[in-house]
XYZ file of C-alpha atoms in Angstrom:
722
model
C -60.792 -13.781 3.605
C -60.920 -9.946 3.887
C -59.408 -10.132 7.391
C -56.609 -12.385 6.111
C -55.857 -9.991 3.228
C -55.803 -7.040 5.634
C -53.445 -8.932 7.924
C -51.127 -9.733 4.995
C -51.094 -6.086 3.934
C -50.357 -5.036 7.495
C -47.451 -7.484 7.643
C -46.018 -6.143 4.363
C -46.299 -2.544 5.547
C -44.781 -3.472 8.916
C -41.858 -5.163 7.151
C -41.200 -2.053 5.061
C -41.380 0.157 8.126
C -38.900 -2.109 9.919
C -36.455 -1.905 7.011
C -36.791 1.863 7.016
C -36.192 2.028 10.783
C -33.023 -0.094 10.411
C -31.322 2.373 8.071
C -28.355 4.373 9.328
C -27.170 7.693 7.908
C -23.446 7.508 7.176
C -23.272 11.011 5.698
C -25.616 13.755 4.520
C -24.400 17.021 3.012
C -26.551 19.741 1.462
C -23.469 21.995 1.101
C -25.166 24.902 2.872
C -21.736 25.197 4.493
C -18.495 23.256 4.351
C -19.238 21.397 7.601
C -17.666 18.182 6.292
C -14.395 19.908 5.358
C -14.301 19.212 1.633
C -10.948 20.334 0.273
C -11.236 23.472 -1.827
C -8.749 24.118 -4.640
C -8.106 26.955 -7.035
C -5.362 25.741 -9.385
C -4.553 26.362 -13.016
C -6.188 23.066 -14.001
C -9.318 22.833 -11.866
C -11.474 24.401 -9.173
C -13.264 22.685 -6.266
C -15.350 24.899 -4.008
C -18.432 24.876 -1.753
C -20.549 27.843 -2.858
C -24.248 28.799 -2.821
C -25.343 25.460 -1.396
C -23.478 23.401 -4.013
C -20.167 21.602 -4.324
C -18.769 22.905 -7.601
C -16.093 21.122 -9.645
C -14.677 22.772 -12.740
C -12.015 21.343 -15.057
C -10.036 23.719 -17.241
C -8.032 21.082 -19.138
C -8.426 17.620 -20.654
C -7.583 15.762 -17.452
C -9.741 13.994 -14.862
C -9.832 14.895 -11.200
C -11.745 13.727 -8.150
C -12.656 15.109 -4.752
C -13.785 13.044 -1.795
C -14.112 12.767 1.962
C -13.886 9.920 4.432
C -17.250 8.130 4.767
C -16.777 4.539 5.947
C -19.508 2.319 4.502
C -19.725 -1.287 5.670
C -19.983 -2.725 2.181
C -20.776 -6.184 3.543
C -24.241 -4.666 4.150
C -26.746 -3.041 1.833
C -26.287 0.690 1.291
C -27.276 3.576 -0.965
C -25.447 6.661 -2.244
C -27.559 9.442 -3.764
C -26.558 12.832 -5.173
C -28.118 15.504 -7.375
C -25.963 16.798 -10.251
C -26.227 19.810 -12.543
C -23.991 20.228 -15.607
C -23.679 23.987 -16.206
C -21.060 24.324 -18.941
C -18.356 22.623 -20.967
C -18.076 19.517 -23.120
C -21.088 17.215 -23.243
C -19.338 13.915 -24.077
C -17.198 13.288 -20.987
C -18.066 11.838 -17.622
C -19.059 13.258 -14.261
C -20.458 11.278 -11.370
C -19.990 9.509 -8.036
C -16.551 8.211 -7.037
C -16.943 5.637 -4.248
C -15.192 2.825 -2.392
C -12.001 4.792 -2.972
C -8.611 4.692 -1.341
C -7.323 7.652 -3.372
C -7.439 8.992 -6.910
C -5.588 5.919 -8.161
C -7.882 3.322 -6.560
C -11.672 3.646 -6.599
C -14.966 3.011 -8.449
C -16.981 5.550 -10.431
C -20.525 5.520 -11.802
C -20.847 8.467 -14.152
C -23.027 10.095 -16.779
C -22.469 12.630 -19.563
C -24.661 15.594 -20.423
C -25.437 14.134 -23.860
C -27.225 11.139 -22.313
C -24.708 8.339 -21.715
C -23.549 6.455 -18.593
C -20.749 4.068 -17.642
C -19.082 2.292 -14.682
C -15.309 2.108 -14.311
C -12.563 1.776 -11.742
C -8.998 2.879 -11.200
C -6.750 0.203 -9.692
C -3.132 1.131 -9.024
C -3.610 4.080 -11.427
C -4.852 1.805 -14.242
C -8.234 2.629 -15.794
C -10.562 -0.373 -16.191
C -14.009 -0.087 -17.846
C -16.472 -2.284 -15.929
C -19.515 -1.241 -17.982
C -18.861 0.504 -21.304
C -20.614 3.704 -22.346
C -24.345 3.163 -22.990
C -27.208 5.567 -23.767
C -30.295 5.866 -21.575
C -33.421 7.966 -21.909
C -33.561 8.564 -18.133
C -30.681 11.053 -18.374
C -31.769 14.686 -18.762
C -29.539 16.230 -21.452
C -27.940 19.663 -21.744
C -26.908 22.431 -19.366
C -28.737 23.569 -16.238
C -30.817 20.416 -15.924
C -30.618 18.212 -12.840
C -29.866 14.482 -12.834
C -30.147 12.424 -9.658
C -27.656 9.559 -9.456
C -28.295 6.714 -7.040
C -26.105 3.703 -6.307
C -27.369 0.883 -4.096
C -25.982 -2.411 -2.868
C -28.704 -5.046 -2.877
C -27.392 -8.404 -1.729
C -24.530 -9.366 -4.030
C -25.182 -6.641 -6.650
C -24.644 -2.937 -7.098
C -27.694 -1.336 -8.747
C -27.647 2.023 -10.496
C -30.500 4.519 -10.889
C -30.780 7.816 -12.743
C -33.647 10.114 -11.809
C -35.183 7.238 -9.792
C -35.245 4.952 -12.846
C -33.331 1.658 -12.698
C -30.587 1.647 -15.334
C -28.221 -1.280 -14.801
C -26.444 -3.483 -12.226
C -23.027 -4.983 -11.597
C -21.700 -7.601 -9.189
C -20.638 -5.925 -5.921
C -16.902 -5.672 -5.311
C -14.749 -5.109 -2.242
C -13.997 -1.423 -1.725
C -10.446 -0.121 -2.106
C -11.002 2.309 0.761
C -13.436 4.510 2.679
C -13.605 7.691 0.569
C -16.719 8.850 -1.299
C -16.940 11.857 -3.579
C -17.150 12.963 -7.191
C -15.177 12.706 -10.426
C -15.197 15.120 -13.375
C -13.414 14.631 -16.713
C -12.234 17.167 -19.276
C -13.379 20.781 -19.688
C -16.717 21.081 -17.885
C -18.335 22.590 -14.802
C -20.654 20.481 -12.623
C -22.575 21.272 -9.430
C -23.304 18.542 -6.854
C -25.933 18.738 -4.118
C -27.704 16.676 -1.428
C -25.204 13.864 -1.051
C -26.917 11.195 1.056
C -25.251 7.923 2.113
C -27.365 5.352 3.950
C -26.460 1.947 5.360
C -29.023 -0.731 6.145
C -28.275 -2.702 9.299
C -28.607 -6.486 9.233
C -29.293 -8.241 12.520
C -29.221 -11.925 11.615
C -26.171 -14.134 11.265
C -25.481 -15.202 7.666
C -26.296 -18.644 6.364
C -23.137 -20.767 5.976
C -21.524 -20.414 2.560
C -18.806 -22.736 1.275
C -16.192 -20.757 -0.628
C -13.676 -23.597 -0.689
C -14.761 -25.186 -3.969
C -14.327 -28.817 -3.044
C -11.541 -28.322 -0.475
C -12.402 -29.424 3.065
C -11.925 -26.890 5.863
C -9.870 -28.505 8.625
C -8.105 -27.354 11.769
C -4.634 -26.184 10.752
C -3.428 -24.417 13.893
C -4.285 -24.997 17.571
C -2.290 -23.635 20.511
C -3.457 -23.876 24.117
C -0.058 -22.615 25.332
C 0.578 -25.536 27.694
C 4.032 -25.622 26.077
C 5.952 -23.617 23.479
C 5.456 -26.017 20.573
C 4.986 -23.117 18.143
C 8.221 -21.364 19.195
C 6.773 -18.108 20.483
C 9.602 -15.800 21.518
C 9.254 -14.460 25.099
C 10.523 -10.877 25.171
C 11.495 -8.505 27.954
C 11.804 -4.871 26.904
C 11.596 -1.509 28.635
C 8.032 -0.904 27.426
C 6.521 -4.415 27.377
C 6.996 -8.106 28.150
C 5.635 -11.255 26.529
C 5.734 -14.673 28.201
C 4.210 -18.167 28.309
C 2.983 -18.978 31.801
C 0.361 -21.333 33.285
C -1.077 -22.266 29.887
C -1.456 -18.651 28.675
C 0.413 -16.332 26.354
C 0.751 -13.077 28.294
C 1.361 -9.616 26.851
C 2.017 -6.879 29.416
C 2.359 -3.373 27.929
C 3.723 -0.667 30.197
C 3.212 2.525 28.154
C 1.443 3.774 25.013
C 3.195 1.178 22.850
C 1.190 -1.110 20.543
C 2.641 -4.654 20.690
C 2.051 -7.461 18.190
C 3.240 -11.069 18.272
C 2.646 -13.341 15.259
C 3.219 -16.779 13.761
C 2.959 -18.077 10.192
C 0.129 -20.556 9.580
C 0.035 -22.355 6.238
C -3.538 -21.787 5.093
C -4.794 -20.795 1.649
C -5.475 -17.093 1.656
C -8.124 -17.237 -1.083
C -10.293 -19.775 0.797
C -12.706 -19.435 3.719
C -11.341 -19.778 7.228
C -12.333 -19.477 10.899
C -9.939 -17.836 13.364
C -10.766 -17.830 17.085
C -9.077 -16.808 20.312
C -9.847 -16.551 24.022
C -8.542 -13.530 25.874
C -8.690 -12.069 29.371
C -7.985 -8.520 30.575
C -6.232 -8.746 33.962
C -5.067 -5.156 34.601
C -4.531 -1.736 33.056
C -6.608 0.715 31.045
C -10.152 -0.277 30.132
C -10.730 1.898 27.089
C -7.994 0.700 24.727
C -7.941 -2.280 22.417
C -6.534 -5.791 22.486
C -7.288 -8.703 20.201
C -6.158 -10.597 17.131
C -4.422 -9.758 13.857
C -4.270 -11.511 10.479
C -2.856 -10.788 7.021
C 0.091 -9.437 9.017
C 3.049 -8.133 6.987
C 4.638 -5.908 9.624
C 3.616 -3.520 12.416
C 2.244 -1.080 9.827
C 0.230 -3.471 7.642
C -2.436 -5.929 8.846
C -6.126 -6.483 9.654
C -7.003 -6.247 13.345
C -10.027 -7.041 15.499
C -9.932 -5.563 19.008
C -12.122 -5.486 22.081
C -11.749 -3.320 25.185
C -12.168 -4.011 28.874
C -15.184 -1.693 29.039
C -17.204 -3.639 26.446
C -16.533 -2.225 22.964
C -15.095 -3.695 19.766
C -13.727 -2.532 16.434
C -12.491 -4.065 13.149
C -9.869 -2.162 11.174
C -7.421 -2.348 8.275
C -3.956 -0.893 8.910
C -1.979 -0.047 5.771
C 1.205 2.023 5.729
C 0.541 2.710 9.426
C -2.824 4.376 8.640
C -5.876 2.652 10.121
C -9.193 2.524 8.262
C -12.058 1.444 10.489
C -14.140 -1.228 8.790
C -16.274 -1.135 11.946
C -15.680 1.779 14.331
C -15.655 1.299 18.094
C -19.074 -0.118 19.014
C -20.558 -1.210 22.358
C -21.772 -4.821 22.574
C -23.708 -6.580 25.327
C -22.098 -9.831 24.149
C -18.792 -8.749 25.715
C -17.932 -9.538 29.348
C -16.373 -6.475 30.957
C -13.815 -5.773 33.667
C -10.732 -7.595 34.884
C -10.522 -11.404 34.802
C -13.526 -11.710 32.483
C -12.719 -14.120 29.645
C -14.089 -13.497 26.154
C -13.850 -15.680 23.061
C -13.754 -13.899 19.704
C -14.139 -15.617 16.353
C -13.832 -14.356 12.777
C -15.415 -16.404 9.989
C -14.299 -15.422 6.505
C -16.785 -16.269 3.714
C -15.759 -14.969 0.316
C -14.922 -11.283 0.698
C -16.857 -10.902 3.974
C -15.742 -11.523 7.562
C -18.507 -12.397 10.053
C -17.732 -11.605 13.686
C -18.793 -13.591 16.734
C -18.254 -12.783 20.409
C -18.814 -15.552 22.949
C -20.680 -17.548 20.304
C -23.014 -14.675 19.377
C -22.991 -13.158 15.884
C -22.569 -9.385 16.165
C -21.452 -7.824 12.860
C -19.726 -8.234 9.481
C -17.409 -6.333 7.156
C -15.801 -6.754 3.748
C -12.068 -7.321 3.288
C -9.695 -7.136 0.336
C -7.399 -9.839 -1.036
C -5.079 -11.262 1.648
C -1.328 -11.454 1.065
C 0.219 -12.779 4.296
C -0.232 -15.997 6.279
C 0.882 -14.453 9.578
C -1.672 -14.328 12.413
C -1.308 -13.315 16.049
C -2.144 -10.869 18.859
C -2.182 -7.128 19.403
C -2.282 -5.135 22.659
C -2.317 -1.326 22.773
C -1.459 0.937 25.715
C -0.771 0.002 29.363
C -2.672 -3.233 30.064
C -1.994 -6.904 30.738
C -3.782 -9.490 28.579
C -3.762 -13.291 28.754
C -4.411 -15.174 25.481
C -5.499 -18.795 25.168
C -6.936 -21.378 22.734
C -5.742 -19.806 19.510
C -7.215 -21.774 16.575
C -7.436 -21.448 12.817
C -9.385 -23.756 10.494
C -9.245 -23.465 6.730
C -7.709 -25.120 3.701
C -4.118 -26.202 4.186
C -1.602 -24.613 1.816
C 0.751 -27.301 0.557
C 2.881 -24.642 -1.173
C 3.177 -26.463 -4.513
C 6.075 -24.732 -6.198
C 5.440 -26.659 -9.429
C 2.027 -25.065 -9.927
C 1.545 -24.280 -13.605
C 0.386 -20.755 -12.848
C 2.806 -18.068 -11.725
C 1.725 -15.694 -8.993
C 2.937 -12.727 -11.007
C 3.223 -12.143 -14.708
C 6.819 -10.998 -15.193
C 9.051 -11.670 -18.178
C 11.417 -13.703 -16.030
C 11.882 -17.387 -15.359
C 9.549 -19.157 -12.938
C 10.849 -19.626 -9.415
C 13.128 -22.640 -9.216
C 12.408 -25.923 -7.470
C 15.269 -25.610 -4.984
C 14.919 -29.207 -3.754
C 16.588 -30.441 -6.969
C 19.935 -28.765 -6.241
C 22.870 -30.152 -4.262
C 23.283 -28.364 -0.961
C 26.246 -26.662 0.623
C 26.302 -26.825 4.425
C 28.656 -24.498 6.293
C 28.856 -22.956 9.743
C 30.770 -19.891 10.898
C 30.602 -16.181 11.546
C 29.258 -13.853 8.854
C 32.731 -12.634 7.894
C 33.796 -16.252 7.219
C 30.746 -17.022 5.070
C 30.248 -13.727 3.226
C 32.178 -14.986 0.194
C 30.027 -18.132 0.072
C 26.899 -15.998 0.076
C 28.058 -13.770 -2.803
C 29.267 -16.747 -4.846
C 25.859 -18.407 -4.472
C 24.067 -15.212 -5.497
C 25.140 -15.936 -9.093
C 22.900 -19.033 -9.089
C 20.002 -17.518 -7.112
C 21.293 -19.168 -3.905
C 20.049 -22.563 -5.139
C 22.778 -24.484 -3.259
C 22.215 -22.811 0.118
C 18.387 -22.680 0.041
C 16.753 -25.141 2.443
C 13.110 -25.839 3.425
C 10.383 -23.290 2.808
C 9.036 -21.199 5.709
C 6.072 -19.510 4.032
C 4.830 -18.214 0.698
C 2.914 -15.060 -0.185
C 1.827 -13.277 -3.364
C 5.202 -11.846 -4.257
C 7.781 -14.233 -2.905
C 8.605 -17.369 -0.921
C 10.752 -17.325 2.202
C 13.135 -20.210 2.914
C 15.629 -21.311 5.534
C 19.311 -21.369 4.637
C 21.789 -24.260 4.826
C 24.352 -21.770 6.164
C 24.595 -21.311 9.914
C 25.689 -17.750 10.716
C 26.800 -17.972 14.338
C 26.837 -14.224 15.037
C 23.397 -13.618 13.448
C 20.056 -13.772 15.240
C 18.569 -15.541 12.201
C 18.923 -15.936 8.432
C 16.364 -16.223 5.633
C 16.249 -16.405 1.852
C 13.515 -14.633 -0.112
C 12.795 -15.889 -3.638
C 10.424 -14.669 -6.334
C 10.133 -15.465 -10.023
C 12.707 -12.804 -10.856
C 15.093 -12.409 -7.894
C 16.521 -13.915 -4.743
C 17.862 -12.281 -1.589
C 19.785 -13.562 1.416
C 19.272 -11.841 4.786
C 21.257 -12.183 8.013
C 19.716 -10.304 10.939
C 22.608 -9.111 13.067
C 20.756 -7.767 16.109
C 18.985 -4.662 17.439
C 20.841 -1.813 19.103
C 20.588 1.756 20.254
C 21.127 4.314 17.510
C 24.730 5.049 18.502
C 25.628 1.361 18.911
C 24.076 0.534 15.519
C 26.156 3.237 13.840
C 29.265 1.935 15.581
C 28.498 -1.598 14.354
C 28.077 -0.295 10.798
C 31.408 1.507 11.021
C 33.169 -1.618 12.310
C 31.826 -3.672 9.376
C 33.062 -0.975 6.999
C 36.597 -1.589 8.278
C 36.220 -5.404 8.175
C 34.872 -5.818 4.617
C 38.303 -5.866 2.862
C 39.287 -8.657 5.272
C 36.035 -10.624 4.825
C 35.870 -10.092 1.058
C 39.305 -9.505 -0.479
C 39.011 -7.253 -3.514
C 35.789 -5.648 -2.307
C 35.273 -2.228 -0.790
C 32.334 -0.255 0.643
C 30.271 2.683 -0.514
C 27.888 4.612 1.708
C 24.462 6.107 1.153
C 23.292 9.390 2.528
C 22.063 8.859 6.088
C 18.302 9.179 6.379
C 16.020 9.905 9.285
C 15.928 6.369 10.685
C 19.001 4.662 9.276
C 21.775 4.322 6.729
C 23.167 1.781 4.266
C 26.681 0.519 3.598
C 26.983 -0.984 0.097
C 29.558 -3.627 -0.807
C 31.109 -3.814 -4.275
C 34.275 -3.660 -6.337
C 36.055 -0.717 -7.859
C 37.184 -0.667 -11.440
C 39.804 1.654 -12.818
C 37.261 4.298 -13.759
C 34.317 3.624 -11.466
C 32.305 1.128 -9.431
C 31.161 -2.399 -10.183
C 28.057 -2.353 -8.026
C 27.374 -5.632 -6.189
C 24.006 -6.493 -4.682
C 25.231 -6.658 -1.096
C 24.859 -4.267 1.800
C 24.548 -3.697 5.486
C 21.709 -1.458 6.481
C 20.404 0.007 9.706
C 16.671 0.608 10.065
C 14.538 1.707 12.982
C 12.136 -0.971 14.257
C 10.095 -0.461 17.453
C 12.438 2.183 18.913
C 15.514 0.012 18.249
C 17.859 -0.006 15.248
C 18.065 -3.324 13.392
C 21.330 -4.181 11.621
C 20.855 -6.453 8.589
C 23.224 -7.931 6.007
C 21.632 -8.439 2.594
C 22.944 -9.930 -0.636
C 21.071 -10.878 -3.762
C 20.429 -11.040 -7.449
C 19.065 -8.115 -9.383
C 18.298 -7.319 -13.019
C 19.156 -3.673 -12.519
C 22.711 -3.665 -11.147
C 24.173 -0.231 -11.724
C 27.796 0.064 -12.850
C 28.939 3.640 -12.320
C 31.680 5.339 -14.315
C 33.580 8.262 -12.820
C 33.499 11.585 -14.649
C 37.031 12.863 -15.161
C 36.552 16.171 -16.921
C 36.917 19.521 -15.263
C 33.550 21.207 -14.767
C 32.963 23.895 -17.384
C 31.611 27.371 -16.764
C 28.409 26.881 -18.752
C 24.913 27.940 -17.769
C 24.213 24.297 -16.861
C 27.179 24.366 -14.477
C 25.856 27.463 -12.705
C 22.342 26.038 -12.504
C 23.481 22.689 -11.052
C 25.732 24.422 -8.499
C 22.719 26.403 -7.346
C 20.207 23.532 -7.527
C 22.321 20.920 -5.734
C 23.120 23.352 -2.924
C 19.423 24.179 -2.565
C 18.420 20.486 -2.934
C 20.540 19.500 0.074
C 18.343 21.795 2.198
C 15.035 20.729 0.625
C 14.793 23.506 -2.021
C 13.939 26.421 0.298
C 15.038 28.972 -2.308
C 12.762 27.834 -5.145
C 9.772 26.105 -3.500
C 6.700 27.922 -2.290
C 3.215 27.070 -1.096
C 2.141 23.420 -1.154
C -0.802 22.338 -3.336
C -2.485 19.151 -4.537
C -2.936 18.015 -8.125
C -5.136 14.931 -7.962
C -3.472 12.649 -5.432
C 0.021 14.135 -5.800
C 1.513 16.906 -3.671
C 3.493 19.739 -5.283
C 5.045 23.051 -4.282
C 4.652 26.227 -6.290
C 7.829 27.451 -7.979
C 8.881 30.269 -10.275
C 12.147 28.528 -11.115
C 12.897 27.946 -14.814
C 15.660 25.543 -15.877
C 17.412 26.798 -19.053
C 15.468 25.811 -22.171
C 12.819 23.836 -20.252
C 9.138 23.483 -21.122
C 7.806 22.945 -17.580
C 9.173 22.994 -14.014
C 7.500 21.732 -10.850
C 8.529 20.544 -7.395
C 6.958 17.301 -6.237
C 6.874 15.697 -2.804
C 8.204 12.153 -3.044
C 10.999 10.822 -0.815
C 11.818 14.446 -0.154
C 11.223 17.312 -2.576
C 12.193 16.728 -6.208
C 12.527 19.292 -8.981
C 10.888 17.803 -12.089
C 11.832 19.551 -15.328
C 10.482 18.715 -18.792
C 13.160 19.493 -21.364
C 11.361 18.327 -24.519
C 7.824 17.292 -25.463
C 6.101 15.610 -28.394
C 9.059 13.675 -29.789
C 7.747 11.239 -32.405
C 10.228 8.350 -32.282
C 12.200 6.647 -29.513
C 15.420 6.913 -31.534
C 14.966 10.679 -31.866
C 14.222 10.922 -28.139
C 17.389 8.992 -27.264
C 19.492 11.164 -29.556
C 18.152 14.307 -27.882
C 18.623 12.807 -24.408
C 22.240 11.939 -25.218
C 22.934 15.543 -26.223
C 21.571 16.713 -22.855
C 23.665 14.059 -21.065
C 26.854 15.453 -22.618
C 25.938 18.922 -21.346
C 25.305 17.554 -17.830
C 28.606 15.620 -17.817
C 30.471 18.759 -18.847
C 28.698 20.807 -16.196
C 29.275 18.400 -13.280
C 32.763 17.082 -13.977
C 35.033 15.126 -11.629
C 33.439 14.439 -8.277
C 30.427 12.794 -9.933
C 29.757 9.418 -11.548
C 27.240 8.244 -14.152
C 25.185 5.069 -14.673
C 23.077 4.035 -17.703
C 19.827 2.044 -17.608
C 17.591 1.042 -20.507
C 14.915 -0.839 -18.576
C 11.264 -0.476 -19.595
C 10.565 1.428 -16.385
C 13.655 3.685 -16.556
C 15.325 4.505 -19.860
C 17.953 7.044 -18.905
C 20.976 8.057 -16.836
C 21.677 8.645 -13.150
C 24.350 11.016 -11.820
C 25.524 10.492 -8.229
C 28.288 12.082 -6.228
C 31.443 9.979 -6.424
C 31.308 6.740 -4.376
C 27.922 7.674 -2.890
C 25.259 5.131 -3.865
C 21.552 5.985 -3.493
C 22.447 9.638 -3.236
C 19.638 11.887 -1.998
C 20.946 14.734 -4.142
C 21.146 12.799 -7.400
C 20.286 13.889 -10.940
C 18.376 11.702 -13.387
C 17.448 12.229 -17.000
C 15.104 9.827 -18.764
C 12.790 9.241 -21.714
C 9.105 8.912 -20.803
C 6.477 7.685 -23.238
C 3.035 9.291 -23.382
C 0.915 6.303 -24.444
C -2.165 8.444 -25.071
C -0.414 10.797 -27.509
C 2.033 8.090 -28.688
C 4.945 10.466 -28.205
C 7.991 10.861 -25.977
C 9.266 13.493 -23.594
C 12.599 14.019 -21.831
C 12.456 14.566 -18.089
C 15.224 15.877 -15.833
C 14.940 15.424 -12.061
C 17.030 16.792 -9.208
C 16.282 15.065 -5.906
C 16.261 17.021 -2.701
C 17.261 15.801 0.729
C 15.051 13.139 2.354
C 16.016 14.144 5.895
C-alpha cells in the first residue's frame, strides 16, 4: 500500500512538472529598460513613462487612459497575466489595473482595483463602456498609498479567474479577445506604478473532444468542388501580375510578383454555427517561404481570416482587418506538412463555438479563438511569386435558408424591417445604362422593390440581390438592401487611372441626355479616386439625389461604378447669395480655408496621441472659442469648441443659429449651406458651390455631453485628404 501511495504521489508530481514544462512565456517585462518599446507620453492630461524599473502612469484630469503593447495570446488555450501595482498618489475610489484582449482604447477588457479596496471587471466595445462585474469589496486588496497589490488573471478552461495578492477573488466566463494588445488602464487623478508584467501561455497537445454548437441543427455538406468543371462559376483571370485558371481538375493560381491574390465564392452557411472547411493544395513552383492557403469571413482584400502554409513546412493563422494582419498563430514549423514542389497537403479548419481547431493531413496541430463572423465568402489566397494548385474544396455546416420573415431584425434601427421583395410585381428591362438610368432612379423611391430579383447572400448588415434589369454595358449589377436603405450598383469595368478619369468625364457630358433635368456635381479628387454626383438644381441651390459615378482603386486598377439608392440623410443645399463681409470671421475663414487646402501647415505642429486619437499641437485660437485642436481623421481637421455647458437643447440651437448667421455673412456667394437635425448630426454644413463632399468644408453642430447632461457647440474646418 505504501508503494502504491508513493507511486500515486510521484504521478501527481510528474503531472505538475509536465504542466510547468509546457508553459510558454509570451512576454515578461521588469521595466529595467524600455526594451519592449512602451509609448511614453508627456501631455497636459497624463504621463506614461518607464522610469526607475517601473512603468508609471499618471492622470491629471478626470478621464481614463490606457497604454499597451502587442502581445498575442492564443486565448483558445489557458494563459495567465500577472503584474505588480503600486498606487502612489491621487484619488482612492477610481480604477487602475490590467487592460487585456484589446484592439485599441475603444475595444478591450479590464480587470481593475481601487486603492480603497474594491475591484471590478469591465469592457469597452466600440467605445461603449459595459460593466461585466460591478464594483465589489475584497479584503485581499492592500489599501492606501505605497503598498503593492499583485493582480493575476488566468484562463482556466472556459473561465477567466482573477486573483489579488495570490488570493482567488472571482471568475467570469471567458470571451473572445478584441485584439492582441495587453497593458494597463488608469482612471481619474491618480499615479500608479506597474512592475513585473508576466504573460504565460500553456500549450495543449491533444485534439479537442467534439462539441456540438449547432443546437439541434444537423451539420451537412453544403459546398463541394473538385474542379472537374466550373459549376461554381469561378472567374479565370489573366493579369500582368497573376493568372487564375481551371485545368485538369484543379483551380490554379499563378502569382508572378509580390502581389497577394484571393479568389472567393459565397457559400450559404450559418455563420453562428459550427462548420468544417477543408482544402487540398499543392505547391508546384516559386518561392518556398511565403504563404498560400484558404480564407473565410471574407469581405474584401483587406478584411478576412486566413490560414496559410508554406512550401518549406510552416503555417500561420491570422485575422486581417483594415489591411492590418493580427497573427492568431504566428509562423510555426510543423512535421505534419509535406514540403517541396508537387507535395500535396490537405488542411482542415473545424470551428467549435468561438474556437477554430486546425488539422493538417488529418493530424490536429493547433487552435485559436475567433470573433463573430460577418461574411459567407470563402476561398483561396496566394502571396508572392509561386504557383499553387487547389483541389477538393469542401465546407460542411448548417445551411442558411435566408428567412427574410424572421421575427428578429439583425440590427436595431428605428426603421422598417427589410421588405419581402418576392411579393412585388417585377419590371424586366434590358439596355445600356444610359437607357435604364431613369428606371433605376424611379425605382429608388420604392426601395427598388420592382427590380429586385433573387437573393445572392445575406450578412449582418445587409442582403445582396440580383436585379431584374439587364445592363448590357456593365460587368454586373447588384442590389444591396438593409432594414433602412437600398442601393443599386452597376459595375462598369476596371481601367487605368487615365482611362477611368476619361470615362468619368464622358459620363459627365452624357448625364443630361440620359436623365433630362438632371445635372452633375463633382467631389474633390482624392488619392485613389473621385466621385461624380447626379442631382437636380433648384433656383437657389441643389436638390441632392442619391446617385453617383465613382472611381476607386482596386488591385492596381481603377473600378468605375454607378450607384443609386435611398437615404434618410439626403442633403438639399441652398446657395448663399450675400457678399462676404469684412468681419473677423471673414478674415479667419479666408486664412483657415487656404491653410486647410494644404493640410494646415501654418497652424499645426508636432503630432501627439490622446488615448486612441491622433492630434497635432496648435497655438491657433478661433475668435471667442473655448478650445482649439487639430485632429487626424480623413485628413487634418481643426476642431473648435465655441460654447460649453449649455443647459437646454433649445438654448444650444439658438446659440448655434447665431453663429450660423455670422458664418453665412463671412463666406458669402461661392458657398452653399445644408441643414441636418439627425440624432448623429444636429447642425449645418457649408460646402463650396456645386462641390459635394468637399474636403475643405465647414460644419457647425450641437453635441450632447451625456455625463454632464449639457450641450456644446462645435465648429470644424476640414483639411485636404490628399
